[in-house]
Amino acid sequence: SAVISQKPSRDICQRGTSLTIQCQVDSQVTMMFWYRQQPGQSLTLIATANQGSEATYESGFVIDKFPISRPNLTFSTLTVSNMSPEDSSIYLCSVGGTGMNTEAFFGQGTRLTVV
Amino acid sequence: DAKTTQPNSMESNEEEPVHLPCNHSTISGTDYIHWYRQLPSQGPEYVIHGLTSNVNNRMASLAIAEDRKSSTLILHRATLRDAAVYYCILRSPSGTYKYIFGTGTRLKVLA
């Protein structure tokens, strides 16, 4: 199993500013994943972060808007840049589940409101 | 990844069994069926997964149709704590590691 801590748990930010979300895992993992969950919606994968390489972004998400760092095997950050109200969402970090018979673990999420 | 279809919402009385259906008519022979649930204000958590045979664990049972085009998550005795959104997800060994979340089923448990 894996325990994931995300910080902050919530924040209210002004439009045009940036917020960096931290994700700490209690064990070393190769891949870390970042998801976005818009209000009342399901989860959408933003990007995959591997230690020592650039993150891989899904269609519709770009590095300039969502830069990701992965400095070691237990930590990652996601920055939401130049925020607008449309970025108001829950952002979740996840690890594991890379095998068909393995489970994924998710953080509690960061609830972001942009005003 | 193959698509899954679930009802948007279901209701159940407390302490009664709940059967949550999932259709996956385009499933391939090697796709695993995974279920996760998301309790209010929390990240998703693993419930159960299977390939062909029915599976049981401490949380739930998974019944897989013989043709594998559908499956049912069974909560044997629903509690108020089981109120959540339940996601049925197909994982393909020939695909990627990604979890593609569908819309899920919002389960309401009535006291």
PDB file of C-alpha atoms in Angstrom:
ATOM      1  CA  SER A   1       0.000   0.000   0.000  1.00  0.00           C
ATOM      2  CA  ALA A   2       0.985   3.646  -0.247  1.00  0.00           C
ATOM      3  CA  VAL A   3       0.048   6.683   1.780  1.00  0.00           C
ATOM      4  CA  ILE A   4      -0.107   9.947  -0.115  1.00  0.00           C
ATOM      5  CA  SER A   5      -0.061  13.391   1.426  1.00  0.00           C
ATOM      6  CA  GLN A   6      -1.110  16.396  -0.596  1.00  0.00           C
ATOM      7  CA  LYS A   7      -0.608  20.010   0.325  1.00  0.00           C
ATOM      8  CA  PRO A   8      -2.444  22.283   0.479  1.00  0.00           C
ATOM      9  CA  SER A   9      -5.769  20.542   1.006  1.00  0.00           C
ATOM     10  CA  ARG A  10      -7.572  23.615  -0.284  1.00  0.00           C
ATOM     11  CA  ASP A  11      -6.860  27.135  -1.408  1.00  0.00           C
ATOM     12  CA  ILE A  12      -8.586  30.182  -2.779  1.00  0.00           C
ATOM     13  CA  CYS A  13      -6.471  32.064  -5.292  1.00  0.00           C
ATOM     14  CA  GLN A  14      -6.707  35.200  -7.332  1.00  0.00           C
ATOM     15  CA  ARG A  15      -6.931  34.908 -11.095  1.00  0.00           C
ATOM     16  CA  GLY A  16      -3.625  35.377 -12.849  1.00  0.00           C
ATOM     17  CA  THR A  17      -1.599  33.867 -10.015  1.00  0.00           C
ATOM     18  CA  SER A  18      -0.058  30.403  -9.729  1.00  0.00           C
ATOM     19  CA  LEU A  19      -0.399  27.658  -7.136  1.00  0.00           C
ATOM     20  CA  THR A  20       1.982  24.790  -6.532  1.00  0.00           C
ATOM     21  CA  ILE A  21       0.543  21.574  -5.144  1.00  0.00           C
ATOM     22  CA  GLN A  22       2.797  19.099  -3.400  1.00  0.00           C
ATOM     23  CA  CYS A  23       2.450  15.333  -3.349  1.00  0.00           C
ATOM     24  CA  GLN A  24       4.482  13.212  -0.922  1.00  0.00           C
ATOM     25  CA  VAL A  25       4.408   9.410  -0.930  1.00  0.00           C
ATOM     26  CA  ASP A  26       5.570   7.200   1.921  1.00  0.00           C
ATOM     27  CA  SER A  27       7.422   4.819  -0.408  1.00  0.00           C
ATOM     28  CA  GLN A  28       9.507   5.056  -3.547  1.00  0.00           C
ATOM     29  CA  VAL A  29       7.492   4.874  -6.744  1.00  0.00           C
ATOM     30  CA  THR A  30       8.473   5.087 -10.372  1.00  0.00           C
ATOM     31  CA  MET A  31       5.400   6.790 -11.730  1.00  0.00           C
ATOM     32  CA  MET A  32       3.235   9.468 -10.205  1.00  0.00           C
ATOM     33  CA  PHE A  33       0.058  10.711 -11.794  1.00  0.00           C
ATOM     34  CA  TRP A  34      -1.816  13.992 -11.604  1.00  0.00           C
ATOM     35  CA  TYR A  35      -5.575  14.191 -12.155  1.00  0.00           C
ATOM     36  CA  ARG A  36      -8.079  16.998 -12.329  1.00  0.00           C
ATOM     37  CA  GLN A  37     -11.670  16.652 -11.169  1.00  0.00           C
ATOM     38  CA  GLN A  38     -13.875  19.528 -12.195  1.00  0.00           C
ATOM     39  CA  PRO A  39     -16.960  20.266 -10.099  1.00  0.00           C
ATOM     40  CA  GLY A  40     -19.430  17.391 -10.302  1.00  0.00           C
ATOM     41  CA  GLN A  41     -17.333  15.566 -12.872  1.00  0.00           C
ATOM     42  CA  SER A  42     -15.186  12.473 -13.061  1.00  0.00           C
ATOM     43  CA  LEU A  43     -11.397  12.400 -12.948  1.00  0.00           C
ATOM     44  CA  THR A  44      -9.268  13.356 -15.933  1.00  0.00           C
ATOM     45  CA  LEU A  45      -5.582  12.485 -16.165  1.00  0.00           C
ATOM     46  CA  ILE A  46      -3.386  15.555 -16.600  1.00  0.00           C
ATOM     47  CA  ALA A  47       0.057  14.016 -16.827  1.00  0.00           C
ATOM     48  CA  THR A  48       2.397  11.266 -15.728  1.00  0.00           C
ATOM     49  CA  ALA A  49       5.556  12.188 -13.859  1.00  0.00           C
ATOM     50  CA  ASN A  50       8.606   9.932 -13.900  1.00  0.00           C
ATOM     51  CA  GLN A  51      11.641  10.707 -11.819  1.00  0.00           C
ATOM     52  CA  GLY A  52      14.498  12.000 -13.923  1.00  0.00           C
ATOM     53  CA  SER A  53      12.510  12.786 -17.029  1.00  0.00           C
ATOM     54  CA  GLU A  54       9.994  15.309 -18.248  1.00  0.00           C
ATOM     55  CA  ALA A  55       6.363  14.676 -17.506  1.00  0.00           C
ATOM     56  CA  THR A  56       4.124  13.227 -20.185  1.00  0.00           C
ATOM     57  CA  TYR A  57       0.992  15.283 -20.714  1.00  0.00           C
ATOM     58  CA  GLU A  58      -2.399  14.121 -21.910  1.00  0.00           C
ATOM     59  CA  SER A  59      -4.241  15.743 -24.756  1.00  0.00           C
ATOM     60  CA  GLY A  60      -5.581  19.117 -23.733  1.00  0.00           C
ATOM     61  CA  PHE A  61      -2.959  19.746 -21.060  1.00  0.00           C
ATOM     62  CA  VAL A  62       0.314  21.608 -21.664  1.00  0.00           C
ATOM     63  CA  ILE A  63       3.485  22.068 -19.700  1.00  0.00           C
ATOM     64  CA  ASP A  64       3.286  25.864 -19.689  1.00  0.00           C
ATOM     65  CA  LYS A  65      -0.037  25.727 -17.883  1.00  0.00           C
ATOM     66  CA  PHE A  66       0.663  22.720 -15.625  1.00  0.00           C
ATOM     67  CA  PRO A  67       4.407  22.434 -15.030  1.00  0.00           C
ATOM     68  CA  ILE A  68       5.347  19.355 -13.031  1.00  0.00           C
ATOM     69  CA  SER A  69       8.464  18.554 -11.078  1.00  0.00           C
ATOM     70  CA  ARG A  70       9.621  15.124  -9.937  1.00  0.00           C
ATOM     71  CA  PRO A  71      12.873  15.601  -8.048  1.00  0.00           C
ATOM     72  CA  ASN A  72      12.944  12.158  -6.403  1.00  0.00           C
ATOM     73  CA  LEU A  73      11.039   8.886  -6.091  1.00  0.00           C
ATOM     74  CA  THR A  74       8.736  10.050  -3.282  1.00  0.00           C
ATOM     75  CA  PHE A  75       7.799  13.589  -4.235  1.00  0.00           C
ATOM     76  CA  SER A  76       6.186  15.596  -7.035  1.00  0.00           C
ATOM     77  CA  THR A  77       4.672  19.012  -7.531  1.00  0.00           C
ATOM     78  CA  LEU A  78       2.033  20.292  -9.914  1.00  0.00           C
ATOM     79  CA  THR A  79       1.774  23.994 -10.581  1.00  0.00           C
ATOM     80  CA  VAL A  80      -1.382  25.547 -11.938  1.00  0.00           C
ATOM     81  CA  SER A  81      -0.172  28.680 -13.718  1.00  0.00           C
ATOM     82  CA  ASN A  82      -1.881  31.934 -14.642  1.00  0.00           C
ATOM     83  CA  MET A  83      -5.087  30.704 -13.095  1.00  0.00           C
ATOM     84  CA  SER A  84      -8.582  31.532 -14.248  1.00  0.00           C
ATOM     85  CA  PRO A  85     -11.933  30.585 -12.673  1.00  0.00           C
ATOM     86  CA  GLU A  86     -12.099  27.653 -15.115  1.00  0.00           C
ATOM     87  CA  ASP A  87      -9.172  26.102 -13.228  1.00  0.00           C
ATOM     88  CA  SER A  88     -11.325  25.741 -10.125  1.00  0.00           C
ATOM     89  CA  SER A  89     -11.187  21.997  -9.546  1.00  0.00           C
ATOM     90  CA  ILE A  90      -9.894  19.292  -7.288  1.00  0.00           C
ATOM     91  CA  TYR A  91      -6.387  18.197  -8.209  1.00  0.00           C
ATOM     92  CA  LEU A  92      -5.341  14.685  -7.176  1.00  0.00           C
ATOM     93  CA  CYS A  93      -2.061  12.867  -7.042  1.00  0.00           C
ATOM     94  CA  SER A  94      -1.926   9.115  -7.575  1.00  0.00           C
ATOM     95  CA  VAL A  95       0.613   6.305  -7.510  1.00  0.00           C
ATOM     96  CA  GLY A  96       0.569   2.610  -8.270  1.00  0.00           C
ATOM     97  CA  GLY A  97      -1.795   0.651 -10.441  1.00  0.00           C
ATOM     98  CA  THR A  98       0.705   0.348 -13.255  1.00  0.00           C
ATOM     99  CA  GLY A  99       0.116  -3.394 -13.444  1.00  0.00           C
ATOM    100  CA  MET A 100      -3.117  -5.124 -14.337  1.00  0.00           C
ATOM    101  CA  ASN A 101      -3.206  -6.834 -10.969  1.00  0.00           C
ATOM    102  CA  THR A 102      -2.156  -3.865  -8.871  1.00  0.00           C
ATOM    103  CA  GLU A 103      -4.189  -1.115  -7.302  1.00  0.00           C
ATOM    104  CA  ALA A 104      -3.750   2.615  -7.520  1.00  0.00           C
ATOM    105  CA  PHE A 105      -3.649   4.912  -4.536  1.00  0.00           C
ATOM    106  CA  PHE A 106      -4.924   8.459  -4.532  1.00  0.00           C
ATOM    107  CA  GLY A 107      -4.300  11.464  -2.367  1.00  0.00           C
ATOM    108  CA  GLN A 108      -7.131  13.329  -0.724  1.00  0.00           C
ATOM    109  CA  GLY A 109      -6.902  16.034  -3.338  1.00  0.00           C
ATOM    110  CA  THR A 110      -6.385  19.777  -3.365  1.00  0.00           C
ATOM    111  CA  ARG A 111      -9.551  21.785  -3.741  1.00  0.00           C
ATOM    112  CA  LEU A 112      -8.708  24.926  -5.703  1.00  0.00           C
ATOM    113  CA  THR A 113     -11.031  27.872  -6.089  1.00  0.00           C
ATOM    114  CA  VAL A 114      -9.995  30.721  -8.369  1.00  0.00           C
ATOM    115  CA  VAL A 115     -11.725  34.053  -7.861  1.00  0.00           C
TER     116      VAL A 115
ATOM    117  CA  ASP B   1      -9.101   1.591 -23.707  1.00  0.00           C
ATOM    118  CA  ALA B   2     -12.538   0.021 -23.983  1.00  0.00           C
ATOM    119  CA  LYS B   3     -15.496   2.025 -22.744  1.00  0.00           C
ATOM    120  CA  THR B   4     -17.725   1.244 -19.784  1.00  0.00           C
ATOM    121  CA  THR B   5     -21.314   2.300 -19.222  1.00  0.00           C
ATOM    122  CA  GLN B   6     -22.842   2.711 -15.776  1.00  0.00           C
ATOM    123  CA  PRO B   7     -26.118   4.146 -14.502  1.00  0.00           C
ATOM    124  CA  ASN B   8     -25.696   7.700 -13.268  1.00  0.00           C
ATOM    125  CA  SER B   9     -27.240   7.018  -9.882  1.00  0.00           C
ATOM    126  CA  MET B  10     -28.766   4.322  -7.695  1.00  0.00           C
ATOM    127  CA  GLU B  11     -30.402   4.199  -4.303  1.00  0.00           C
ATOM    128  CA  SER B  12     -30.362   1.490  -1.692  1.00  0.00           C
ATOM    129  CA  ASN B  13     -31.700   1.008   1.795  1.00  0.00           C
ATOM    130  CA  GLU B  14     -29.233   0.560   4.587  1.00  0.00           C
ATOM    131  CA  GLU B  15     -28.288  -3.037   5.362  1.00  0.00           C
ATOM    132  CA  GLU B  16     -29.688  -4.308   2.078  1.00  0.00           C
ATOM    133  CA  PRO B  17     -27.593  -5.705  -0.764  1.00  0.00           C
ATOM    134  CA  VAL B  18     -26.672  -3.430  -3.640  1.00  0.00           C
ATOM    135  CA  HIS B  19     -25.928  -4.528  -7.175  1.00  0.00           C
ATOM    136  CA  LEU B  20     -24.071  -1.943  -9.252  1.00  0.00           C
ATOM    137  CA  PRO B  21     -24.011  -2.844 -12.954  1.00  0.00           C
ATOM    138  CA  CYS B  22     -21.390  -2.038 -15.544  1.00  0.00           C
ATOM    139  CA  ASN B  23     -21.590  -2.709 -19.271  1.00  0.00           C
ATOM    140  CA  HIS B  24     -18.406  -3.170 -21.261  1.00  0.00           C
ATOM    141  CA  SER B  25     -19.493  -4.764 -24.504  1.00  0.00           C
ATOM    142  CA  THR B  26     -16.203  -3.955 -26.299  1.00  0.00           C
ATOM    143  CA  ILE B  27     -14.018  -5.608 -23.680  1.00  0.00           C
ATOM    144  CA  SER B  28     -11.144  -7.661 -25.025  1.00  0.00           C
ATOM    145  CA  GLY B  29     -10.116 -11.046 -23.741  1.00  0.00           C
ATOM    146  CA  THR B  30      -7.214  -9.694 -21.714  1.00  0.00           C
ATOM    147  CA  ASP B  31      -8.859  -6.603 -20.183  1.00  0.00           C
ATOM    148  CA  TYR B  32      -9.136  -6.577 -16.408  1.00  0.00           C
ATOM    149  CA  ILE B  33     -12.230  -5.107 -14.770  1.00  0.00           C
ATOM    150  CA  HIS B  34     -11.409  -2.768 -11.892  1.00  0.00           C
ATOM    151  CA  TRP B  35     -13.752  -1.000  -9.493  1.00  0.00           C
ATOM    152  CA  TYR B  36     -12.933   2.072  -7.481  1.00  0.00           C
ATOM    153  CA  ARG B  37     -15.112   4.265  -5.337  1.00  0.00           C
ATOM    154  CA  GLN B  38     -14.861   7.868  -4.305  1.00  0.00           C
ATOM    155  CA  LEU B  39     -16.309   8.828  -0.967  1.00  0.00           C
ATOM    156  CA  PRO B  40     -17.320  12.471  -0.496  1.00  0.00           C
ATOM    157  CA  SER B  41     -14.338  14.815  -0.292  1.00  0.00           C
ATOM    158  CA  GLN B  42     -11.827  11.990  -0.746  1.00  0.00           C
ATOM    159  CA  GLY B  43      -9.720  10.533  -3.506  1.00  0.00           C
ATOM    160  CA  PRO B  44     -10.810   7.307  -5.166  1.00  0.00           C
ATOM    161  CA  GLU B  45     -10.064   4.048  -3.374  1.00  0.00           C
ATOM    162  CA  TYR B  46      -9.677   0.550  -4.741  1.00  0.00           C
ATOM    163  CA  VAL B  47     -12.597  -1.822  -4.267  1.00  0.00           C
ATOM    164  CA  ILE B  48     -11.998  -4.966  -6.297  1.00  0.00           C
ATOM    165  CA  HIS B  49     -10.849  -6.270  -9.654  1.00  0.00           C
ATOM    166  CA  GLY B  50     -11.154  -9.420 -11.743  1.00  0.00           C
ATOM    167  CA  LEU B  51     -10.538 -10.965 -15.132  1.00  0.00           C
ATOM    168  CA  THR B  52     -12.943 -13.840 -15.731  1.00  0.00           C
ATOM    169  CA  SER B  53     -13.967 -15.480 -12.486  1.00  0.00           C
ATOM    170  CA  ASN B  54     -16.117 -13.953  -9.784  1.00  0.00           C
ATOM    171  CA  VAL B  55     -14.090 -12.373  -7.005  1.00  0.00           C
ATOM    172  CA  ASN B  56     -14.741 -11.722  -3.342  1.00  0.00           C
ATOM    173  CA  ASN B  57     -12.928  -9.571  -0.828  1.00  0.00           C
ATOM    174  CA  ARG B  58     -13.750  -7.933   2.464  1.00  0.00           C
ATOM    175  CA  MET B  59     -15.357  -4.953   0.782  1.00  0.00           C
ATOM    176  CA  ALA B  60     -17.419  -6.446  -2.014  1.00  0.00           C
ATOM    177  CA  SER B  61     -17.968  -9.144  -4.590  1.00  0.00           C
ATOM    178  CA  LEU B  62     -17.504  -8.867  -8.325  1.00  0.00           C
ATOM    179  CA  ALA B  63     -19.707 -10.946 -10.577  1.00  0.00           C
ATOM    180  CA  ILE B  64     -18.509 -11.159 -14.180  1.00  0.00           C
ATOM    181  CA  ALA B  65     -20.842 -12.317 -16.921  1.00  0.00           C
ATOM    182  CA  GLU B  66     -19.832 -15.408 -18.828  1.00  0.00           C
ATOM    183  CA  ASP B  67     -19.313 -13.401 -22.023  1.00  0.00           C
ATOM    184  CA  ARG B  68     -17.531 -10.697 -19.981  1.00  0.00           C
ATOM    185  CA  LYS B  69     -19.579  -7.973 -21.610  1.00  0.00           C
ATOM    186  CA  SER B  70     -20.927  -6.881 -18.266  1.00  0.00           C
ATOM    187  CA  SER B  71     -20.112  -7.102 -14.592  1.00  0.00           C
ATOM    188  CA  THR B  72     -21.797  -6.330 -11.303  1.00  0.00           C
ATOM    189  CA  LEU B  73     -20.295  -4.992  -8.119  1.00  0.00           C
ATOM    190  CA  ILE B  74     -22.139  -6.392  -5.138  1.00  0.00           C
ATOM    191  CA  LEU B  75     -22.157  -4.748  -1.727  1.00  0.00           C
ATOM    192  CA  HIS B  76     -23.684  -7.380   0.501  1.00  0.00           C
ATOM    193  CA  ARG B  77     -25.015  -5.042   3.188  1.00  0.00           C
ATOM    194  CA  ALA B  78     -24.961  -1.380   2.329  1.00  0.00           C
ATOM    195  CA  THR B  79     -24.103   1.035   5.081  1.00  0.00           C
ATOM    196  CA  LEU B  80     -24.304   4.805   5.121  1.00  0.00           C
ATOM    197  CA  ARG B  81     -20.547   4.825   4.720  1.00  0.00           C
ATOM    198  CA  ASP B  82     -20.903   3.131   1.322  1.00  0.00           C
ATOM    199  CA  ALA B  83     -22.505   6.246  -0.165  1.00  0.00           C
ATOM    200  CA  ALA B  84     -20.037   7.165  -2.893  1.00  0.00           C
ATOM    201  CA  VAL B  85     -19.440   7.322  -6.627  1.00  0.00           C
ATOM    202  CA  TYR B  86     -18.463   3.891  -7.941  1.00  0.00           C
ATOM    203  CA  TYR B  87     -16.289   3.677 -11.046  1.00  0.00           C
ATOM    204  CA  CYS B  88     -15.950   0.629 -13.288  1.00  0.00           C
ATOM    205  CA  ILE B  89     -12.700   0.782 -15.254  1.00  0.00           C
ATOM    206  CA  LEU B  90     -11.151  -1.541 -17.822  1.00  0.00           C
ATOM    207  CA  ARG B  91      -7.386  -2.071 -17.724  1.00  0.00           C
ATOM    208  CA  SER B  92      -5.712  -3.445 -20.809  1.00  0.00           C
ATOM    209  CA  PRO B  93      -2.291  -5.096 -20.668  1.00  0.00           C
ATOM    210  CA  SER B  94      -1.765  -4.060 -24.262  1.00  0.00           C
ATOM    211  CA  GLY B  95      -2.699  -0.484 -23.509  1.00  0.00           C
ATOM    212  CA  THR B  96      -1.207   1.940 -21.073  1.00  0.00           C
ATOM    213  CA  TYR B  97      -1.074   2.221 -17.329  1.00  0.00           C
ATOM    214  CA  LYS B  98      -3.649   4.985 -17.387  1.00  0.00           C
ATOM    215  CA  TYR B  99      -6.909   4.864 -15.524  1.00  0.00           C
ATOM    216  CA  ILE B 100      -9.675   6.199 -17.740  1.00  0.00           C
ATOM    217  CA  PHE B 101     -12.499   7.147 -15.429  1.00  0.00           C
ATOM    218  CA  GLY B 102     -16.031   7.107 -16.776  1.00  0.00           C
ATOM    219  CA  THR B 103     -18.926   8.940 -15.237  1.00  0.00           C
ATOM    220  CA  GLY B 104     -19.486   6.353 -12.508  1.00  0.00           C
ATOM    221  CA  THR B 105     -22.593   5.550 -10.468  1.00  0.00           C
ATOM    222  CA  ARG B 106     -23.509   7.727  -7.522  1.00  0.00           C
ATOM    223  CA  LEU B 107     -24.863   5.435  -4.816  1.00  0.00           C
ATOM    224  CA  LYS B 108     -27.194   6.907  -2.241  1.00  0.00           C
ATOM    225  CA  VAL B 109     -27.849   4.822   0.867  1.00  0.00           C
ATOM    226  CA  LEU B 110     -31.039   5.513   2.738  1.00  0.00           C
ATOM    227  CA  ALA B 111     -31.229   5.088   6.495  1.00  0.00           C
TER     228      ALA B 111
END
